[in-house]
Coordinates of C-alpha atoms in Angstrom, one line a residue:
Chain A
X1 CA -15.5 -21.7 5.0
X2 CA -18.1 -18.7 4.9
X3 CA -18.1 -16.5 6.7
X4 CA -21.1 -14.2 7.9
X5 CA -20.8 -10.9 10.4
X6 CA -23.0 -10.2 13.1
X7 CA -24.1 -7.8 15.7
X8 CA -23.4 -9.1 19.2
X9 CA -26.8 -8.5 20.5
X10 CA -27.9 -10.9 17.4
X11 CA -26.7 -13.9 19.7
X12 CA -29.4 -15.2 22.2
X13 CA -27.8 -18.4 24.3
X14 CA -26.7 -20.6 21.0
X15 CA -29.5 -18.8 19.0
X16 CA -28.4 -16.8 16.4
X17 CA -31.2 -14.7 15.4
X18 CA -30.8 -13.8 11.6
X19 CA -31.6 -10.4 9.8
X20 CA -33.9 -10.6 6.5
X21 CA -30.7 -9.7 4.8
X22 CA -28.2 -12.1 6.1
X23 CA -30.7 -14.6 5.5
X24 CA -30.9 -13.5 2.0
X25 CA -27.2 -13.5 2.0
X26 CA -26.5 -17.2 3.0
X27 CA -29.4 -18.6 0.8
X28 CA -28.9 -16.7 -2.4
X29 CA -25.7 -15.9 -2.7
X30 CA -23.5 -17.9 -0.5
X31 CA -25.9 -20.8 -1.0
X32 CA -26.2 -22.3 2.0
X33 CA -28.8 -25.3 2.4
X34 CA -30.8 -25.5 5.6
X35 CA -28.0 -27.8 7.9
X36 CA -25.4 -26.1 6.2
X37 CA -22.4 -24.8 8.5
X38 CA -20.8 -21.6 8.4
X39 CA -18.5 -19.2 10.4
X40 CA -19.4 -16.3 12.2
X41 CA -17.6 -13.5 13.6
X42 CA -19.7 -10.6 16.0
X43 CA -16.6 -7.8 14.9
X44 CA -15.4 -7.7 18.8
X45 CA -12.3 -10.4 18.2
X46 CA -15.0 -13.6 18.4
X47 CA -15.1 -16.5 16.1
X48 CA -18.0 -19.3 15.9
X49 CA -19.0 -22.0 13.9
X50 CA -22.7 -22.1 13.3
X51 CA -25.4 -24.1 11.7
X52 CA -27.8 -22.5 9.6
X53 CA -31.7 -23.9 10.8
X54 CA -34.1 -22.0 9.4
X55 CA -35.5 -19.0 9.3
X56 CA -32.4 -18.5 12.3
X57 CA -29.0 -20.5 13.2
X58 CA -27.6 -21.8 15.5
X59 CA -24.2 -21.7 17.2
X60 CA -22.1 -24.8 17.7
X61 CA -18.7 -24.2 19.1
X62 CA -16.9 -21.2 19.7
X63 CA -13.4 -21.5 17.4
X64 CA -9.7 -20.6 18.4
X65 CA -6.9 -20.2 15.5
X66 CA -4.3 -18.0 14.7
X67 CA -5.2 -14.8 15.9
X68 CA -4.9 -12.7 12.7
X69 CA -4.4 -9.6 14.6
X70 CA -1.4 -7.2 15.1
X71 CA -0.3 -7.4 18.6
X72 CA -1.6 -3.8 19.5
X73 CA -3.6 -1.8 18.0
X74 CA -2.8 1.0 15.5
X75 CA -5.3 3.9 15.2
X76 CA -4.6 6.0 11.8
X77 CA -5.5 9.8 11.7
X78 CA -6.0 10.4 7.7
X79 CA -6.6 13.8 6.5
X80 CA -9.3 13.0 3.6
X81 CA -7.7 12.9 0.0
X82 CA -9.7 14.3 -3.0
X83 CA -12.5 12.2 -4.6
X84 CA -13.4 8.6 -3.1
X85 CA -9.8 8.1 -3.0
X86 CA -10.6 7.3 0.8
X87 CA -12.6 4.0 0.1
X88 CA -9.1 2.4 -1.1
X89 CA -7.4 3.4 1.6
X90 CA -10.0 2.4 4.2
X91 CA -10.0 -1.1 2.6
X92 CA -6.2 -1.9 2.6
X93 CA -5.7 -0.8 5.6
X94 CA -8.4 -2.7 6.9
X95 CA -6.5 -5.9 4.9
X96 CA -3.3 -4.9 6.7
X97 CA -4.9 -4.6 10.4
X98 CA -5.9 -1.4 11.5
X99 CA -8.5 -0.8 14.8
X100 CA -9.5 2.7 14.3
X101 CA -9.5 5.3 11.2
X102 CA -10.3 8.9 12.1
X103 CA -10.8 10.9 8.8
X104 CA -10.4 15.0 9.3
X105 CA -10.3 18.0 7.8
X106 CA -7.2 20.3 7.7
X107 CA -5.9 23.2 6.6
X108 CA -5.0 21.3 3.1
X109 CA -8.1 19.2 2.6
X110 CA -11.4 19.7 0.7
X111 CA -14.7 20.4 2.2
X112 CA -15.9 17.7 4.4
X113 CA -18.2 15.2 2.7
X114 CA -21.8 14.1 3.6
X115 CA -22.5 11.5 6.3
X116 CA -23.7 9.2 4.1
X117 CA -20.0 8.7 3.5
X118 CA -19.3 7.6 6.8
X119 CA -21.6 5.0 6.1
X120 CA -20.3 3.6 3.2
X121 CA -16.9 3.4 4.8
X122 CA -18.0 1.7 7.7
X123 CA -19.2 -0.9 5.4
X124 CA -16.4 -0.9 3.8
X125 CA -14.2 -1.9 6.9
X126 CA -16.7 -4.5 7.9
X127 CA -15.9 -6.1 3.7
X128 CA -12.3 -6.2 4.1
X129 CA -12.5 -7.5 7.3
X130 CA -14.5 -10.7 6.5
X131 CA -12.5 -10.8 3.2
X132 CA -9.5 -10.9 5.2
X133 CA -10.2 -12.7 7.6
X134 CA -9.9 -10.4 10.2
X135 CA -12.0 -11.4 13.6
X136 CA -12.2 -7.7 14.8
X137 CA -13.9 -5.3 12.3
X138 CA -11.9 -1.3 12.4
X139 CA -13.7 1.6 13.7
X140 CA -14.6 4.4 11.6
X141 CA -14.9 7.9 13.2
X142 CA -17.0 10.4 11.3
X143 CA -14.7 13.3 10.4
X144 CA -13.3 15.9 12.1
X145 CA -11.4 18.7 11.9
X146 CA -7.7 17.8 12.8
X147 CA -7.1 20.1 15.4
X148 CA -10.2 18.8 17.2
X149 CA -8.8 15.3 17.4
X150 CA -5.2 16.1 17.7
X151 CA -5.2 16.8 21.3
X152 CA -7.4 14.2 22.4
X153 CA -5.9 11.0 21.2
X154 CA -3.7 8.9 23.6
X155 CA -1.0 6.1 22.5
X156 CA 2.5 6.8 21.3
X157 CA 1.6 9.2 19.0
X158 CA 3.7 10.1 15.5
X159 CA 2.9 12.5 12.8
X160 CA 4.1 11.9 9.2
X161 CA 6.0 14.9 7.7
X162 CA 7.1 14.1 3.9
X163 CA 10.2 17.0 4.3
X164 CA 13.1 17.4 6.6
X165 CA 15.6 14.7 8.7
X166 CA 13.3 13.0 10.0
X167 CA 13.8 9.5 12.0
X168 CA 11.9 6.9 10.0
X169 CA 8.7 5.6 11.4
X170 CA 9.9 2.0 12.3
X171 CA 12.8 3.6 14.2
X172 CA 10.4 5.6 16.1
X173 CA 7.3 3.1 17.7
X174 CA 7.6 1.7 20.9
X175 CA 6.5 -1.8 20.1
X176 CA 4.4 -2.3 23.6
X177 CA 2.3 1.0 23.1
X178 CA -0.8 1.7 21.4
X179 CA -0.4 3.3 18.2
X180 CA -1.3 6.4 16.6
X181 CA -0.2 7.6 13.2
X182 CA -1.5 10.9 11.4
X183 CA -0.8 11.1 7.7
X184 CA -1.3 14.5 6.1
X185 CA -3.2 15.6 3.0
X186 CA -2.2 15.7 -0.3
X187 CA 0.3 19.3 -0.3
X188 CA 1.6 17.9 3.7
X189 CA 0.4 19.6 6.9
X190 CA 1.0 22.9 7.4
X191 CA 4.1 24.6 9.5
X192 CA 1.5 25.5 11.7
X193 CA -0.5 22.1 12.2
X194 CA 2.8 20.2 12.1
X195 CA 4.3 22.6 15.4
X196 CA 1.0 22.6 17.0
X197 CA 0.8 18.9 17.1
X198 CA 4.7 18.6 18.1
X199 CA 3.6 20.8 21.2
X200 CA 1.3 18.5 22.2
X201 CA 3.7 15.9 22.2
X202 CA 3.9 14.5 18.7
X203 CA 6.1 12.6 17.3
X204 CA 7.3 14.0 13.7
X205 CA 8.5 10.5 11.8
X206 CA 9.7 10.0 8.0
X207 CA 8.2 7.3 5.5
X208 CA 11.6 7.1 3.5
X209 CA 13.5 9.0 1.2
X210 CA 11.0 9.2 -1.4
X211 CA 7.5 11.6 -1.7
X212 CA 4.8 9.6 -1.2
X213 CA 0.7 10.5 -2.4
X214 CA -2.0 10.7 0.5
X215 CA -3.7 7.9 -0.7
X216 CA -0.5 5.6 -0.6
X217 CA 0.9 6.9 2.6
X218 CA -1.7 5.2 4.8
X219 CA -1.5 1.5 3.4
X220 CA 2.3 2.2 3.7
X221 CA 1.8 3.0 6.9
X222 CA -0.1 0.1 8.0
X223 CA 2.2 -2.3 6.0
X224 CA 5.1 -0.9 7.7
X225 CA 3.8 -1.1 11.2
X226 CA 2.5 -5.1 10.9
X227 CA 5.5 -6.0 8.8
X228 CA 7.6 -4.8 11.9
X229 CA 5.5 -6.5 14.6
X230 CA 5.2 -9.7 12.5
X231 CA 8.7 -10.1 12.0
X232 CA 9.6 -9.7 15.9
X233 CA 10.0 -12.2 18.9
X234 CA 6.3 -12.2 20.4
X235 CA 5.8 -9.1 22.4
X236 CA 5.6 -9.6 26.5
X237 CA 3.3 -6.9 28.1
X238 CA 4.3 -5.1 31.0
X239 CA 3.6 -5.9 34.0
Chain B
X1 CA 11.4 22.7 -8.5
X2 CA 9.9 21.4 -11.6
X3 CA 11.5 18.5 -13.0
X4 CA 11.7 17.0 -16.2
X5 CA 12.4 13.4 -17.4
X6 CA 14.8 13.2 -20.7
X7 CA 16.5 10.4 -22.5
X8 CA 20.4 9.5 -22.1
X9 CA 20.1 10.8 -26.2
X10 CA 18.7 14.1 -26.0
X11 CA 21.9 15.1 -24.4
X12 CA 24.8 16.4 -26.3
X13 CA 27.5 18.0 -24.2
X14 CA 26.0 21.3 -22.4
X15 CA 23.2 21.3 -24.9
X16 CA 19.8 19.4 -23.9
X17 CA 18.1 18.8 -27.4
X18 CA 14.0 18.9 -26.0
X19 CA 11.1 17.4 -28.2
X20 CA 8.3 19.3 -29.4
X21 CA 6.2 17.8 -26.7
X22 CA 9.0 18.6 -24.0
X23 CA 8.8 22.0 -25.1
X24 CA 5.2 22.6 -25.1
X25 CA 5.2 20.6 -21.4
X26 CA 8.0 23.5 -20.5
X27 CA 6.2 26.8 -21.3
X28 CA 2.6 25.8 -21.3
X29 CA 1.9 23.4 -18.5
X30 CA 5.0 24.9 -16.0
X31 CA 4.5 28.5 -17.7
X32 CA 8.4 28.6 -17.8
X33 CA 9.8 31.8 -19.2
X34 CA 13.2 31.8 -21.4
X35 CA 15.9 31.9 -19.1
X36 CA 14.0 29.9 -16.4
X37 CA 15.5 27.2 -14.6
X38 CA 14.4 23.6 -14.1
X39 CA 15.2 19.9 -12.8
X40 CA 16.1 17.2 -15.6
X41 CA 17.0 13.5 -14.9
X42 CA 17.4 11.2 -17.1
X43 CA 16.0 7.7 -15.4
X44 CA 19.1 6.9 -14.9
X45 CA 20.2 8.4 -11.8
X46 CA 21.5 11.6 -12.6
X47 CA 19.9 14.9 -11.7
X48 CA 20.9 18.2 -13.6
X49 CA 20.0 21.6 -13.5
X50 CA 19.0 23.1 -16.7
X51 CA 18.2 26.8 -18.1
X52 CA 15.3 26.6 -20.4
X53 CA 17.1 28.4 -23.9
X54 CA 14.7 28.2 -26.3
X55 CA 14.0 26.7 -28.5
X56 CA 16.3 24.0 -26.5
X57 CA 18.1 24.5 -23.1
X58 CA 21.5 24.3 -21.6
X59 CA 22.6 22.1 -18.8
X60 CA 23.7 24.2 -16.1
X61 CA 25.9 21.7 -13.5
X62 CA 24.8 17.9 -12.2
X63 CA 22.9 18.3 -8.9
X64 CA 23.9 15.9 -6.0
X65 CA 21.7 15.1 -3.1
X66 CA 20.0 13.5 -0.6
X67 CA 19.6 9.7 -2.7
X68 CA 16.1 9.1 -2.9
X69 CA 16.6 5.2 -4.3
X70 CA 16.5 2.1 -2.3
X71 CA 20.2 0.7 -1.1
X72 CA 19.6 -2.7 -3.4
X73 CA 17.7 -3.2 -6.2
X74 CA 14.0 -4.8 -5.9
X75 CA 12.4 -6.4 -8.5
X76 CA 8.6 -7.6 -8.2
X77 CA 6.9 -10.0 -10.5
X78 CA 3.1 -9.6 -10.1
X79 CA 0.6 -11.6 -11.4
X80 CA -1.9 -9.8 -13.6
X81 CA -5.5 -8.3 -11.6
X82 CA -8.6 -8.3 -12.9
X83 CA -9.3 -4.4 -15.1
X84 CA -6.7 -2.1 -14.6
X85 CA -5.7 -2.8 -11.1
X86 CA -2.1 -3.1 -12.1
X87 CA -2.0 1.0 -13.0
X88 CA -2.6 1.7 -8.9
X89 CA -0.2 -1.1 -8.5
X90 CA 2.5 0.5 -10.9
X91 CA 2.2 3.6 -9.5
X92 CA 2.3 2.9 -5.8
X93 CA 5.5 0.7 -5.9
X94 CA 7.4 3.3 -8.1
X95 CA 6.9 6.1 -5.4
X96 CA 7.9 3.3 -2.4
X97 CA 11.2 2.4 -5.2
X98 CA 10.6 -0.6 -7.0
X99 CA 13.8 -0.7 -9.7
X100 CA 11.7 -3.7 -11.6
X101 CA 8.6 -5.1 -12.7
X102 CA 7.4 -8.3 -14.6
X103 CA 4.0 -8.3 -15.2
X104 CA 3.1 -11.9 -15.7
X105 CA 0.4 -14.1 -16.4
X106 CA 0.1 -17.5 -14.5
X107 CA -2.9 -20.2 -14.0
X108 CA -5.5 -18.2 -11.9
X109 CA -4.7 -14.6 -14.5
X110 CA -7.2 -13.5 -17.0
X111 CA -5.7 -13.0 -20.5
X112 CA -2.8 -11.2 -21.2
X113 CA -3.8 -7.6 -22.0
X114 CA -2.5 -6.0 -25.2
X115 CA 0.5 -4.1 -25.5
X116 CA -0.8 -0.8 -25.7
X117 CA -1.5 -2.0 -22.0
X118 CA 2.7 -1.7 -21.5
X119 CA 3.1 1.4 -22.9
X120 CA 0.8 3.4 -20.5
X121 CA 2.3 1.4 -17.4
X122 CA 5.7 3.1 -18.9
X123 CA 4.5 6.3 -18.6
X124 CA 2.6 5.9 -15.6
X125 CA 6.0 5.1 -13.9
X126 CA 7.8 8.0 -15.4
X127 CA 5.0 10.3 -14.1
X128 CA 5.5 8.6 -10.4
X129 CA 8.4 8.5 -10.4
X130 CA 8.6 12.4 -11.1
X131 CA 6.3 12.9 -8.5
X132 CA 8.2 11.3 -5.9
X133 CA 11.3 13.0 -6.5
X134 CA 13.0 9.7 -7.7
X135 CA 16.1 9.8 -9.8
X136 CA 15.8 6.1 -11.7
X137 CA 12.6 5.2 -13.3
X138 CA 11.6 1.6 -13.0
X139 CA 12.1 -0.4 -15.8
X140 CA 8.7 -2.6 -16.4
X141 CA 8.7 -5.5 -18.6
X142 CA 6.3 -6.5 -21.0
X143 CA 3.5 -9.3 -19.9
X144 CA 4.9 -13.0 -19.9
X145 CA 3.7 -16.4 -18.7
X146 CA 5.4 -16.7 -15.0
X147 CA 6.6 -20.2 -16.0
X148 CA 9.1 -18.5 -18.4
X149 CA 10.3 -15.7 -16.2
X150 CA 10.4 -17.6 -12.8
X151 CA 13.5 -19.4 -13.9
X152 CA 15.3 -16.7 -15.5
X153 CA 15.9 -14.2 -12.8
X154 CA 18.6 -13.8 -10.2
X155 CA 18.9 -12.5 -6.9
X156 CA 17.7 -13.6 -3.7
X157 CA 14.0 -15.1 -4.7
X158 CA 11.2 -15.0 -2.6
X159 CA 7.2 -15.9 -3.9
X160 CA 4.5 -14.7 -1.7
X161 CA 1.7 -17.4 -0.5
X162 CA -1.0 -16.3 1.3
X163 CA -2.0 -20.0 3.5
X164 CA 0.9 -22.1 5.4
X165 CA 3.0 -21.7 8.4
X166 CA 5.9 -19.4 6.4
X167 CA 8.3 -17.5 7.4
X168 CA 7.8 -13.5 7.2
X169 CA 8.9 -11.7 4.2
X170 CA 10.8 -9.5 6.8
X171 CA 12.8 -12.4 8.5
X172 CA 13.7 -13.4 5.3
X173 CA 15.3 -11.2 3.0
X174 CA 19.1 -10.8 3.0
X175 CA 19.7 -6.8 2.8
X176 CA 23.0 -6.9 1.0
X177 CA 21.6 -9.0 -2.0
X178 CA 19.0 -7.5 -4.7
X179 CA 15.6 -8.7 -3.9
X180 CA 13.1 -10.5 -6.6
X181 CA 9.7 -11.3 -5.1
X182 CA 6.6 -12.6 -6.9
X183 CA 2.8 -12.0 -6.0
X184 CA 0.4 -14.2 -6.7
X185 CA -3.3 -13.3 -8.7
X186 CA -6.5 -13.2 -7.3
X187 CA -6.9 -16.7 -5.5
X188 CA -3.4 -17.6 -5.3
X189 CA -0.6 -19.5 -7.2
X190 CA -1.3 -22.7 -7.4
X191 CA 0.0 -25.3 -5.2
X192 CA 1.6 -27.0 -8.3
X193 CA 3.0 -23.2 -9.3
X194 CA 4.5 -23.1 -5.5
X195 CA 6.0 -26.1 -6.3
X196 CA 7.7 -25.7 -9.0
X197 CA 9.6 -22.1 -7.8
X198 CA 10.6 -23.9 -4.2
X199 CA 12.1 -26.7 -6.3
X200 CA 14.2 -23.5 -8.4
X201 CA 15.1 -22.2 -5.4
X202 CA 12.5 -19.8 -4.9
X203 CA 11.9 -19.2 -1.1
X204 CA 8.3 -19.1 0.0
X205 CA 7.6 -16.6 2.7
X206 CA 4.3 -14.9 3.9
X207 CA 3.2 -11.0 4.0
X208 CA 1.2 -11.3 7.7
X209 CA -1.4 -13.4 9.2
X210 CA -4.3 -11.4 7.3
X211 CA -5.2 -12.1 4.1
X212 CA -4.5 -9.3 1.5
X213 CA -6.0 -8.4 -2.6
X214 CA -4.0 -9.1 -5.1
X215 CA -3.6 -5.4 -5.6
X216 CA -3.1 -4.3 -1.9
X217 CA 0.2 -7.1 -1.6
X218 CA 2.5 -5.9 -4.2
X219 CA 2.3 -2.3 -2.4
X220 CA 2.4 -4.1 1.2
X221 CA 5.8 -5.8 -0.2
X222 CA 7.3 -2.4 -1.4
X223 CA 5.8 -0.7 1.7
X224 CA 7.5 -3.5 4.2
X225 CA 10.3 -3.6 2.3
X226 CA 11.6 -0.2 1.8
X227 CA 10.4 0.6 5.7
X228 CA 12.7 -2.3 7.2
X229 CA 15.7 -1.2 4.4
X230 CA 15.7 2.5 5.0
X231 CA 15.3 2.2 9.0
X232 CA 18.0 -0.1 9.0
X233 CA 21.3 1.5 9.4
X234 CA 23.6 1.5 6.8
X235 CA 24.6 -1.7 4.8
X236 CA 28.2 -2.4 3.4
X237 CA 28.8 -3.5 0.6
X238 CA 30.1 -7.2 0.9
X239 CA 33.9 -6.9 -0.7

């Protein structure tokens, strides 16, 4: 069935107050007649079945299925490859289930890009998350420089190194933690960033034998991770 | 070190006979000098080191190392995306280790592309898997209908579905056998097209509970794959 994202604040009581452009949306192109029902999802892990009356909708039921997402949550750190090389990655990894995306700078990347392109990548997420068929849409962060974010994120967190005895990744995650995985730019970290980070209490984990490019370690990363947690025993929280 | 990708042929004894174009790629694109040294491997799993000699070069002794390749063999059989998804595609499973790939066409494909088509996704995973510092370069088929190739192949045989209660790819595949595992188009095999692999003994499984492109699965598969190989520890051999 369609399905249409909303802002929460979009819901009043079973009234689902529609924008000019959803509107357009379910008329035009999903073709929706007045009566028709549709699916709706507010990005915070909700999932509705509504009834388009118009010029607005209105909720009927509040569904329940398979949850489609992982059992925690993964956050990815991505230093920014060249070009638009970014959008690709923001939208597989949004396929394959990840909560939050910080793009930075570091000592490897190109100059930061405009705003605008935080835009377009938050729009992205929100795509691949309806395409998929995801019930929570990913957070994007609007860059910043690697050493800014470095100390302030909290989780277990691992930094991929493409040199060295490493442990691999999936030996590494403590399936009952939050997640946090920084891939490097195209060229790795530096000696510096990478010892830095370790100081602070990063992890430094392996992909495999094999060099990977920035713009395929990420969706590795992320197919890794959910692979692992969807091929174990359910997880029990602790207490 | 740079590295260069030769055929079995262009070695005779010490002597590495290089093309014209193998030449040019030597001194004008690496800027070696006479005398300099350089990688070779042949795609086949040897690694050399070489002296450039102009206007050919000598083999200096066979280089052993870390393995970079995969402990069994994986072949993937990917149905055709729309454009020229499949280059990404290529690309991305050589550098996670792919050892084989049949393009294929099957109910829900466009047209089968020409075969110029074949000989750029040659070269595309030569030049990948040079960049990721593999020794073997994956073989990759010309286009075929899937009907033809889905009875052919042997190893353990799994085909992707996207919809069903399946088991995960992950609890599924038996480490000490090679691996073939197809991936549907755009939309899906058909439910006749699942049929008739399950009935050849083709296992179905599923890649997660979120529903991935055509062109993100194939590197999800490679990705999940190669994680839960290369972080498991070693496997024997079976006598």
């Amino acid at each position: 069935m369609q399905r249409l994202t909303i802002a929460p604040t979009q819901l009043q009581g079973q009234n689902l107050l529609l924008t000019k452009e959803q509107r357009h949306y379910l008329e035009r192109v999903l073709r929706l007649q007045d009566g028709s029902q549709f699916q709706v999802i507010d990005g915070t892990g909700a999932l509705y079945l509504a009834e388009l009356l118009l010029p607005d909708a209105q909720i009927i039921s509040q569904l329940s299925g398979l949850d489609p997402e992982l059992a925690v949550a993964v956050t990815l750190v991505i230093a920014l490859p060249k070009g638009n090389g970014i959008d690709d990655v923001i939208r597989a990894c949004t396929e394959l289930g990840v909560r939050e995306i910080y793009p930075v700078t570091s000592v490897r990347t190109i100059p930061q890009p405009s705003s605008q392109k935080q835009q377009r990548w938050v729009k992205i997420a929100q795509e691949a998350a309806e395409q998929s068929e995801r019930l929570l849409i990913p957070i994007i962060q609007e860059v910043q420089p690697w050493l800014q974010v470095m100390p302030m994120l909290r989780g277990q967190r691992l930094i991929c190194a493409a040199r060295g005895e490493l442990p691999h990744l999936l030996t590494s995650i403590n399936p009952s933690a939050s997640l946090v995985i920084a891939i490097g730019p195209e060229g790795g970290w530096t000696e510096k960033e990478l010892n830095q980070s370790i100081e602070q209490g990063w992890q430094p984990v392996s992909l495999g034998r094999r060099i990977l490019r920035s713009i395929t370690a990420p969706i590795a990363v992320m197919s890794m991770v959910s692979g692992f947690m969807e091929s174990q025993p359910p997880i029990k929280n602790s207490p």
